[in-house]
């Protein structure tokens, strides 16, 4: 029986420089979670539930599910502290095509297109201060394709982040530190401002719907999707654990610190939304944070929150640029992606080619735009793979029972099983109720399967 002490799944990678400490690693997970979700999800949740108590419950449940998943990922990450995260865990537990398709979807479409879409949101808020950026002025044309001023601005952001992360993860981590501290401060400031200036406590009534029964589960399921999307960045630190100092000791800490901070921030911010705006006003709001700030201190508040959204989305883009290139790097090292991606820059010790490729694809996906449609199309795949990773934890417990596990999931196997049940509920809900929007993800998986069978099946 393998023990894992010297077998390949559990050896530490040393080629990438280990520069990320507790602060940088924690801010990566916080920066990955607190992004566009806290600004976009509340209105949809309020529309579906129409009750302040249930509205807050979604954010509590989202944080609780994130903790359950993070506990499982902490065991996986400390048992196999290598760059690549989910790809590594899936490769060890299941047939190689499962891991390949995960990496394919993440790198080729989901993260690169998502980064472009988040960039569109960031530049639209820049347009609050510099109207020319978001005015869709045609800068130049490529044949029949018109390139707008906002698109050029997104390209500039991607190019800047490409350079920052190309020259070293330390600099990317520093940038994440700065943007994460700024946006958390802004969001906490909004909550404190609401507490200081005051709102209307009647907005919290009735805290529990008078006609509450088991039928609420059919409504709560779709409403949870927005909250789960807002929390989904809790896996980010596992993706760069190969560059974290002393990962066996640090990784569990940063997951608890990062997710705990995000849950507290989310609850505080959503409490402030409810204190200032009614549940009906939240449901009708397109920019709930700006509306709340405007009611508190007028146009100055709208300006401040617009700046906070810019910082938040920029930080999320940077987190994507730090994490995603490590996926093809790990895949190529395992022989499950093109060898070109195994290149490590001789001076900066970064997966430089993967970073450049990620940026180029980000440029291409700016022609799609529509952040929301991309996220809706692939959110079920994101949670499908979260579930597969937790299932991998159970498989690896049986496959490598004697492997060194510096951290074990408390409440095993109940915590992993609970996570799997909830995730299955989310995936089934999305696919059955939103099948047409799920088709792009299915198409991407199908294309990835073809690529695997032609080029990588023998590997």
Short mmCIF file of N, CA and C in Angstrom, two decimals, residues 11-154:
data_model
loop_
_atom_site.label_atom_id
_atom_site.label_comp_id
_atom_site.label_asym_id
_atom_site.label_seq_id
_atom_site.Cartn_x
_atom_site.Cartn_y
_atom_site.Cartn_z
N UNK A 11 4.85 14.74 -3.11
CA UNK A 11 6.12 15.45 -3.07
C UNK A 11 5.89 16.94 -3.26
N UNK A 12 6.65 17.74 -2.55
CA UNK A 12 6.56 19.18 -2.70
C UNK A 12 7.29 19.63 -3.95
N UNK A 13 6.68 20.55 -4.70
CA UNK A 13 7.37 21.16 -5.81
C UNK A 13 8.31 22.21 -5.26
N UNK A 14 9.49 22.33 -5.85
CA UNK A 14 10.44 23.33 -5.40
C UNK A 14 10.87 24.27 -6.51
N UNK A 15 10.45 24.02 -7.74
CA UNK A 15 10.91 24.85 -8.85
C UNK A 15 10.35 26.25 -8.77
N UNK A 16 9.07 26.39 -8.36
CA UNK A 16 8.49 27.72 -8.19
C UNK A 16 8.90 28.27 -6.83
N UNK A 17 9.25 29.53 -6.82
CA UNK A 17 9.73 30.17 -5.59
C UNK A 17 8.58 30.32 -4.59
N UNK A 18 8.85 29.98 -3.32
CA UNK A 18 7.84 30.07 -2.26
C UNK A 18 7.96 31.44 -1.59
N UNK A 19 7.16 32.39 -2.06
CA UNK A 19 7.23 33.76 -1.58
C UNK A 19 5.99 34.21 -0.82
N UNK A 20 4.90 33.43 -0.85
CA UNK A 20 3.65 33.88 -0.25
C UNK A 20 3.58 33.48 1.22
N UNK A 21 3.42 34.49 2.09
CA UNK A 21 3.25 34.24 3.51
C UNK A 21 1.78 34.27 3.90
N UNK A 22 1.51 34.34 5.21
CA UNK A 22 0.13 34.30 5.70
C UNK A 22 -0.68 35.47 5.15
N UNK A 23 -0.11 36.68 5.20
CA UNK A 23 -0.85 37.86 4.78
C UNK A 23 -1.19 37.81 3.29
N UNK A 24 -0.17 37.54 2.45
CA UNK A 24 -0.42 37.50 1.00
C UNK A 24 -1.37 36.38 0.63
N UNK A 25 -1.19 35.20 1.22
CA UNK A 25 -2.07 34.07 0.89
C UNK A 25 -3.49 34.33 1.35
N UNK A 26 -3.65 34.95 2.54
CA UNK A 26 -4.98 35.26 3.03
C UNK A 26 -5.66 36.29 2.14
N UNK A 27 -4.91 37.30 1.71
CA UNK A 27 -5.51 38.32 0.85
C UNK A 27 -5.86 37.77 -0.53
N UNK A 28 -5.17 36.73 -0.98
CA UNK A 28 -5.55 36.10 -2.24
C UNK A 28 -6.94 35.50 -2.13
N UNK A 29 -7.21 34.80 -1.02
CA UNK A 29 -8.53 34.19 -0.87
C UNK A 29 -9.60 35.26 -0.62
N UNK A 30 -9.28 36.29 0.18
CA UNK A 30 -10.23 37.36 0.42
C UNK A 30 -10.48 38.14 -0.87
N UNK A 31 -9.40 38.44 -1.59
CA UNK A 31 -9.53 39.17 -2.84
C UNK A 31 -10.29 38.39 -3.89
N UNK A 32 -10.14 37.07 -3.88
CA UNK A 32 -10.87 36.24 -4.84
C UNK A 32 -12.34 36.14 -4.53
N UNK A 33 -12.71 36.22 -3.25
CA UNK A 33 -14.12 36.12 -2.86
C UNK A 33 -14.83 37.46 -3.02
N UNK A 34 -14.28 38.49 -2.39
CA UNK A 34 -14.96 39.79 -2.38
C UNK A 34 -14.68 40.49 -3.71
N UNK A 35 -15.59 40.35 -4.63
CA UNK A 35 -15.45 40.95 -5.94
C UNK A 35 -16.78 41.51 -6.39
N UNK A 36 -17.20 41.09 -7.57
CA UNK A 36 -18.44 41.62 -8.12
C UNK A 36 -19.68 41.04 -7.44
N UNK A 37 -19.56 39.87 -6.78
CA UNK A 37 -20.72 39.20 -6.21
C UNK A 37 -21.44 40.01 -5.16
N UNK A 38 -20.69 40.66 -4.27
CA UNK A 38 -21.31 41.43 -3.20
C UNK A 38 -22.07 42.63 -3.74
N UNK A 39 -21.75 43.07 -4.95
CA UNK A 39 -22.44 44.19 -5.55
C UNK A 39 -23.58 43.76 -6.47
N UNK A 40 -23.47 42.54 -7.05
CA UNK A 40 -24.47 42.11 -8.01
C UNK A 40 -25.51 41.14 -7.49
N UNK A 41 -25.14 40.31 -6.50
CA UNK A 41 -26.03 39.25 -6.04
C UNK A 41 -27.19 39.72 -5.16
N UNK A 42 -27.04 40.73 -4.30
CA UNK A 42 -28.13 41.06 -3.37
C UNK A 42 -29.47 41.34 -4.03
N UNK A 43 -29.49 42.05 -5.15
CA UNK A 43 -30.77 42.37 -5.79
C UNK A 43 -31.51 41.12 -6.21
N UNK A 44 -30.81 40.18 -6.83
CA UNK A 44 -31.45 38.94 -7.27
C UNK A 44 -31.97 38.11 -6.12
N UNK A 45 -31.19 38.04 -5.02
CA UNK A 45 -31.63 37.29 -3.84
C UNK A 45 -32.88 37.93 -3.24
N UNK A 46 -32.88 39.26 -3.16
CA UNK A 46 -34.05 39.97 -2.62
C UNK A 46 -35.28 39.76 -3.50
N UNK A 47 -35.09 39.74 -4.82
CA UNK A 47 -36.21 39.52 -5.74
C UNK A 47 -36.84 38.15 -5.52
N UNK A 48 -36.02 37.13 -5.31
CA UNK A 48 -36.53 35.77 -5.20
C UNK A 48 -37.13 35.47 -3.84
N UNK A 49 -36.64 36.12 -2.78
CA UNK A 49 -37.09 35.79 -1.43
C UNK A 49 -38.06 36.81 -0.85
N UNK A 50 -37.80 38.09 -1.08
CA UNK A 50 -38.71 39.13 -0.62
C UNK A 50 -38.88 39.24 0.88
N UNK A 51 -37.92 38.70 1.63
CA UNK A 51 -38.00 38.75 3.10
C UNK A 51 -36.62 39.05 3.66
N UNK A 52 -36.49 40.00 4.59
CA UNK A 52 -35.17 40.37 5.10
C UNK A 52 -34.45 39.25 5.84
N UNK A 53 -35.19 38.46 6.61
CA UNK A 53 -34.57 37.36 7.34
C UNK A 53 -34.00 36.30 6.42
N UNK A 54 -34.78 35.93 5.42
CA UNK A 54 -34.30 34.94 4.45
C UNK A 54 -33.16 35.50 3.62
N UNK A 55 -33.22 36.80 3.34
CA UNK A 55 -32.14 37.47 2.60
C UNK A 55 -30.81 37.32 3.33
N UNK A 56 -30.82 37.57 4.65
CA UNK A 56 -29.60 37.40 5.43
C UNK A 56 -29.22 35.93 5.59
N UNK A 57 -30.23 35.06 5.65
CA UNK A 57 -29.97 33.63 5.81
C UNK A 57 -29.14 33.08 4.64
N UNK A 58 -29.41 33.56 3.43
CA UNK A 58 -28.64 33.10 2.27
C UNK A 58 -27.16 33.37 2.47
N UNK A 59 -26.81 34.53 3.01
CA UNK A 59 -25.41 34.87 3.21
C UNK A 59 -24.79 34.06 4.33
N UNK A 60 -25.58 33.71 5.33
CA UNK A 60 -25.08 32.84 6.40
C UNK A 60 -24.85 31.43 5.86
N UNK A 61 -25.81 30.91 5.10
CA UNK A 61 -25.68 29.56 4.54
C UNK A 61 -24.54 29.49 3.54
N UNK A 62 -24.38 30.55 2.74
CA UNK A 62 -23.28 30.57 1.79
C UNK A 62 -21.94 30.50 2.48
N UNK A 63 -21.79 31.24 3.57
CA UNK A 63 -20.55 31.19 4.34
C UNK A 63 -20.34 29.83 4.99
N UNK A 64 -21.43 29.23 5.52
CA UNK A 64 -21.33 27.92 6.16
C UNK A 64 -20.92 26.84 5.14
N UNK A 65 -21.52 26.90 3.94
CA UNK A 65 -21.15 25.93 2.92
C UNK A 65 -19.70 26.14 2.49
N UNK A 66 -19.29 27.40 2.40
CA UNK A 66 -17.90 27.69 2.07
C UNK A 66 -16.94 27.12 3.11
N UNK A 67 -17.28 27.24 4.39
CA UNK A 67 -16.45 26.67 5.45
C UNK A 67 -16.36 25.15 5.30
N UNK A 68 -17.50 24.49 5.02
CA UNK A 68 -17.49 23.04 4.85
C UNK A 68 -16.57 22.63 3.70
N UNK A 69 -16.69 23.35 2.58
CA UNK A 69 -15.82 23.06 1.45
C UNK A 69 -14.37 23.37 1.76
N UNK A 70 -14.13 24.48 2.46
CA UNK A 70 -12.76 24.87 2.78
C UNK A 70 -12.09 23.86 3.71
N UNK A 71 -12.86 23.29 4.64
CA UNK A 71 -12.30 22.25 5.51
C UNK A 71 -11.80 21.07 4.69
N UNK A 72 -12.59 20.69 3.68
CA UNK A 72 -12.19 19.58 2.81
C UNK A 72 -10.98 19.94 1.97
N UNK A 73 -10.98 21.16 1.43
CA UNK A 73 -9.87 21.58 0.60
C UNK A 73 -8.59 21.77 1.41
N UNK A 74 -8.73 22.12 2.70
CA UNK A 74 -7.55 22.26 3.55
C UNK A 74 -6.84 20.92 3.72
N UNK A 75 -7.61 19.85 3.88
CA UNK A 75 -6.98 18.53 3.97
C UNK A 75 -6.29 18.17 2.66
N UNK A 76 -6.97 18.41 1.54
CA UNK A 76 -6.37 18.11 0.24
C UNK A 76 -5.10 18.94 0.02
N UNK A 77 -5.18 20.22 0.38
CA UNK A 77 -4.05 21.11 0.13
C UNK A 77 -2.83 20.80 0.97
N UNK A 78 -3.03 20.39 2.24
CA UNK A 78 -1.89 20.08 3.09
C UNK A 78 -1.35 18.68 2.82
N UNK A 79 -2.19 17.77 2.31
CA UNK A 79 -1.72 16.45 1.95
C UNK A 79 -0.91 16.50 0.65
N UNK A 80 -1.33 17.36 -0.27
CA UNK A 80 -0.65 17.51 -1.56
C UNK A 80 -0.38 18.98 -1.82
N UNK A 81 0.62 19.56 -1.11
CA UNK A 81 0.86 21.01 -1.21
C UNK A 81 1.62 21.37 -2.48
N UNK A 82 0.92 21.33 -3.60
CA UNK A 82 1.55 21.59 -4.89
C UNK A 82 0.70 22.55 -5.70
N UNK A 83 1.34 23.36 -6.53
CA UNK A 83 0.60 24.27 -7.39
C UNK A 83 -0.30 23.48 -8.34
N UNK A 84 -1.48 24.01 -8.60
CA UNK A 84 -2.42 23.35 -9.49
C UNK A 84 -3.73 23.06 -8.82
N UNK A 85 -3.72 22.96 -7.47
CA UNK A 85 -4.96 22.82 -6.73
C UNK A 85 -5.87 21.71 -7.20
N UNK A 86 -7.06 22.07 -7.65
CA UNK A 86 -8.08 21.10 -7.99
C UNK A 86 -7.60 20.12 -9.05
N UNK A 87 -6.82 20.58 -10.00
CA UNK A 87 -6.32 19.67 -11.03
C UNK A 87 -5.53 18.52 -10.41
N UNK A 88 -4.68 18.82 -9.43
CA UNK A 88 -3.86 17.80 -8.78
C UNK A 88 -4.73 16.79 -8.05
N UNK A 89 -5.72 17.28 -7.29
CA UNK A 89 -6.57 16.39 -6.51
C UNK A 89 -7.39 15.47 -7.42
N UNK A 90 -7.95 16.04 -8.48
CA UNK A 90 -8.77 15.25 -9.40
C UNK A 90 -7.94 14.22 -10.13
N UNK A 91 -6.70 14.58 -10.49
CA UNK A 91 -5.84 13.65 -11.22
C UNK A 91 -5.50 12.43 -10.39
N UNK A 92 -5.33 12.63 -9.08
CA UNK A 92 -4.97 11.50 -8.22
C UNK A 92 -6.16 10.61 -7.88
N UNK A 93 -7.38 11.15 -7.96
CA UNK A 93 -8.56 10.40 -7.51
C UNK A 93 -9.32 9.75 -8.66
N UNK A 94 -9.30 10.35 -9.85
CA UNK A 94 -10.16 9.91 -10.94
C UNK A 94 -9.35 9.68 -12.21
N UNK A 95 -9.99 9.11 -13.24
CA UNK A 95 -9.31 8.98 -14.53
C UNK A 95 -8.82 10.34 -15.02
N UNK A 96 -7.71 10.40 -15.75
CA UNK A 96 -7.09 11.67 -16.14
C UNK A 96 -8.00 12.63 -16.89
N UNK A 97 -8.98 12.12 -17.63
CA UNK A 97 -9.83 13.01 -18.42
C UNK A 97 -10.62 13.96 -17.52
N UNK A 98 -10.95 13.54 -16.29
CA UNK A 98 -11.70 14.39 -15.38
C UNK A 98 -10.88 15.63 -15.02
N UNK A 99 -9.62 15.43 -14.67
CA UNK A 99 -8.74 16.55 -14.34
C UNK A 99 -8.46 17.40 -15.56
N UNK A 100 -8.27 16.75 -16.71
CA UNK A 100 -7.99 17.51 -17.92
C UNK A 100 -9.15 18.44 -18.26
N UNK A 101 -10.36 17.95 -18.19
CA UNK A 101 -11.51 18.77 -18.54
C UNK A 101 -11.70 19.91 -17.55
N UNK A 102 -11.35 19.68 -16.28
CA UNK A 102 -11.41 20.78 -15.32
C UNK A 102 -10.45 21.90 -15.74
N UNK A 103 -9.19 21.52 -15.99
CA UNK A 103 -8.21 22.52 -16.37
C UNK A 103 -8.55 23.20 -17.68
N UNK A 104 -9.08 22.43 -18.60
CA UNK A 104 -9.48 22.97 -19.91
C UNK A 104 -10.54 24.05 -19.75
N UNK A 105 -11.59 23.74 -19.01
CA UNK A 105 -12.69 24.70 -18.83
C UNK A 105 -12.21 25.94 -18.09
N UNK A 106 -11.43 25.75 -17.03
CA UNK A 106 -10.96 26.88 -16.24
C UNK A 106 -10.08 27.82 -17.07
N UNK A 107 -9.11 27.23 -17.77
CA UNK A 107 -8.11 28.05 -18.45
C UNK A 107 -8.61 28.60 -19.79
N UNK A 108 -9.25 27.76 -20.59
CA UNK A 108 -9.63 28.15 -21.94
C UNK A 108 -10.79 29.14 -21.94
N UNK A 109 -11.75 28.97 -21.05
CA UNK A 109 -12.95 29.78 -21.14
C UNK A 109 -13.32 30.50 -19.85
N UNK A 110 -13.57 29.76 -18.78
CA UNK A 110 -14.21 30.35 -17.62
C UNK A 110 -13.42 31.51 -17.02
N UNK A 111 -12.15 31.27 -16.68
CA UNK A 111 -11.39 32.32 -15.98
C UNK A 111 -10.95 33.43 -16.91
N UNK A 112 -10.52 33.10 -18.11
CA UNK A 112 -10.07 34.14 -19.02
C UNK A 112 -11.22 35.01 -19.48
N UNK A 113 -12.36 34.40 -19.82
CA UNK A 113 -13.52 35.19 -20.21
C UNK A 113 -14.09 35.94 -19.02
N UNK A 114 -14.07 35.30 -17.85
CA UNK A 114 -14.54 35.97 -16.65
C UNK A 114 -13.69 37.19 -16.32
N UNK A 115 -12.37 37.07 -16.51
CA UNK A 115 -11.50 38.22 -16.26
C UNK A 115 -11.84 39.37 -17.21
N UNK A 116 -12.11 39.05 -18.46
CA UNK A 116 -12.48 40.09 -19.42
C UNK A 116 -13.80 40.75 -19.02
N UNK A 117 -14.77 39.94 -18.55
CA UNK A 117 -16.06 40.49 -18.15
C UNK A 117 -15.94 41.36 -16.90
N UNK A 118 -15.13 40.91 -15.94
CA UNK A 118 -14.92 41.72 -14.74
C UNK A 118 -14.22 43.02 -15.11
N UNK A 119 -13.31 42.94 -16.08
CA UNK A 119 -12.65 44.15 -16.56
C UNK A 119 -13.64 45.13 -17.15
N UNK A 120 -14.68 44.62 -17.80
CA UNK A 120 -15.71 45.50 -18.36
C UNK A 120 -16.45 46.23 -17.24
N UNK A 121 -16.72 45.52 -16.12
CA UNK A 121 -17.38 46.17 -14.98
C UNK A 121 -16.46 47.23 -14.38
N UNK A 122 -15.18 46.87 -14.22
CA UNK A 122 -14.22 47.81 -13.64
C UNK A 122 -14.13 49.09 -14.47
N UNK A 123 -14.03 48.94 -15.78
CA UNK A 123 -13.89 50.13 -16.64
C UNK A 123 -15.20 50.92 -16.74
N UNK A 124 -16.34 50.24 -16.57
CA UNK A 124 -17.60 50.98 -16.58
C UNK A 124 -17.68 51.91 -15.37
N UNK A 125 -17.15 51.45 -14.22
CA UNK A 125 -17.12 52.32 -13.05
C UNK A 125 -16.03 53.39 -13.16
N UNK A 126 -14.97 53.11 -13.91
CA UNK A 126 -14.02 54.17 -14.23
C UNK A 126 -14.72 55.28 -15.00
N UNK A 127 -15.69 54.87 -15.82
CA UNK A 127 -16.43 55.83 -16.61
C UNK A 127 -17.24 56.81 -15.77
N UNK A 128 -17.48 56.48 -14.49
CA UNK A 128 -18.15 57.42 -13.60
C UNK A 128 -17.30 58.68 -13.40
N UNK A 129 -15.98 58.45 -13.43
CA UNK A 129 -15.04 59.56 -13.24
C UNK A 129 -14.48 60.08 -14.57
N UNK A 130 -14.31 59.17 -15.55
CA UNK A 130 -13.80 59.54 -16.87
C UNK A 130 -14.80 59.04 -17.90
N UNK A 131 -15.81 59.82 -18.23
CA UNK A 131 -16.91 59.36 -19.09
C UNK A 131 -16.46 58.77 -20.43
N UNK A 132 -15.33 59.24 -20.96
CA UNK A 132 -14.88 58.76 -22.28
C UNK A 132 -14.57 57.26 -22.27
N UNK A 133 -14.21 56.71 -21.11
CA UNK A 133 -13.84 55.30 -21.05
C UNK A 133 -15.04 54.40 -21.32
N UNK A 134 -16.19 54.73 -20.73
CA UNK A 134 -17.37 53.87 -20.86
C UNK A 134 -18.38 54.39 -21.88
N UNK A 135 -17.97 55.34 -22.71
CA UNK A 135 -18.91 55.93 -23.68
C UNK A 135 -18.98 55.13 -24.98
N UNK A 136 -18.21 54.04 -25.08
CA UNK A 136 -18.22 53.16 -26.25
C UNK A 136 -17.85 53.89 -27.54
N UNK A 137 -16.93 54.85 -27.41
CA UNK A 137 -16.40 55.53 -28.59
C UNK A 137 -15.53 54.56 -29.37
N UNK A 138 -15.70 54.50 -30.69
CA UNK A 138 -14.89 53.63 -31.53
C UNK A 138 -13.50 54.24 -31.68
N UNK A 139 -12.49 53.52 -31.20
CA UNK A 139 -11.11 53.99 -31.27
C UNK A 139 -10.49 53.63 -32.61
N UNK A 140 -10.68 52.39 -33.04
CA UNK A 140 -10.23 51.94 -34.35
C UNK A 140 -11.01 50.70 -34.72
N UNK A 141 -10.85 50.25 -35.96
CA UNK A 141 -11.60 49.10 -36.46
C UNK A 141 -10.66 48.04 -37.01
N UNK A 142 -11.04 46.79 -36.81
CA UNK A 142 -10.36 45.65 -37.42
C UNK A 142 -11.32 45.03 -38.43
N UNK A 143 -11.31 45.57 -39.64
CA UNK A 143 -12.29 45.15 -40.63
C UNK A 143 -13.67 45.57 -40.18
N UNK A 144 -14.61 44.62 -40.09
CA UNK A 144 -15.97 44.97 -39.64
C UNK A 144 -16.10 45.09 -38.14
N UNK A 145 -15.02 44.81 -37.39
CA UNK A 145 -15.08 44.81 -35.93
C UNK A 145 -14.61 46.16 -35.41
N UNK A 146 -15.47 46.82 -34.65
CA UNK A 146 -15.13 48.12 -34.06
C UNK A 146 -14.58 47.91 -32.65
N UNK A 147 -13.46 48.54 -32.36
CA UNK A 147 -12.83 48.46 -31.05
C UNK A 147 -13.18 49.72 -30.27
N UNK A 148 -13.87 49.54 -29.14
CA UNK A 148 -14.35 50.68 -28.36
C UNK A 148 -13.31 51.15 -27.36
N UNK A 149 -13.52 52.34 -26.84
CA UNK A 149 -12.63 52.90 -25.82
C UNK A 149 -12.64 52.06 -24.56
N UNK A 150 -13.81 51.51 -24.21
CA UNK A 150 -13.87 50.67 -23.01
C UNK A 150 -13.10 49.37 -23.22
N UNK A 151 -13.18 48.81 -24.41
CA UNK A 151 -12.46 47.58 -24.70
C UNK A 151 -10.95 47.81 -24.61
N UNK A 152 -10.48 48.93 -25.12
CA UNK A 152 -9.06 49.27 -25.03
C UNK A 152 -8.65 49.43 -23.57
N UNK A 153 -9.53 50.01 -22.76
CA UNK A 153 -9.23 50.18 -21.33
C UNK A 153 -9.11 48.82 -20.64
N UNK A 154 -9.98 47.87 -21.00
CA UNK A 154 -9.87 46.51 -20.44
C UNK A 154 -8.55 45.87 -20.85
#
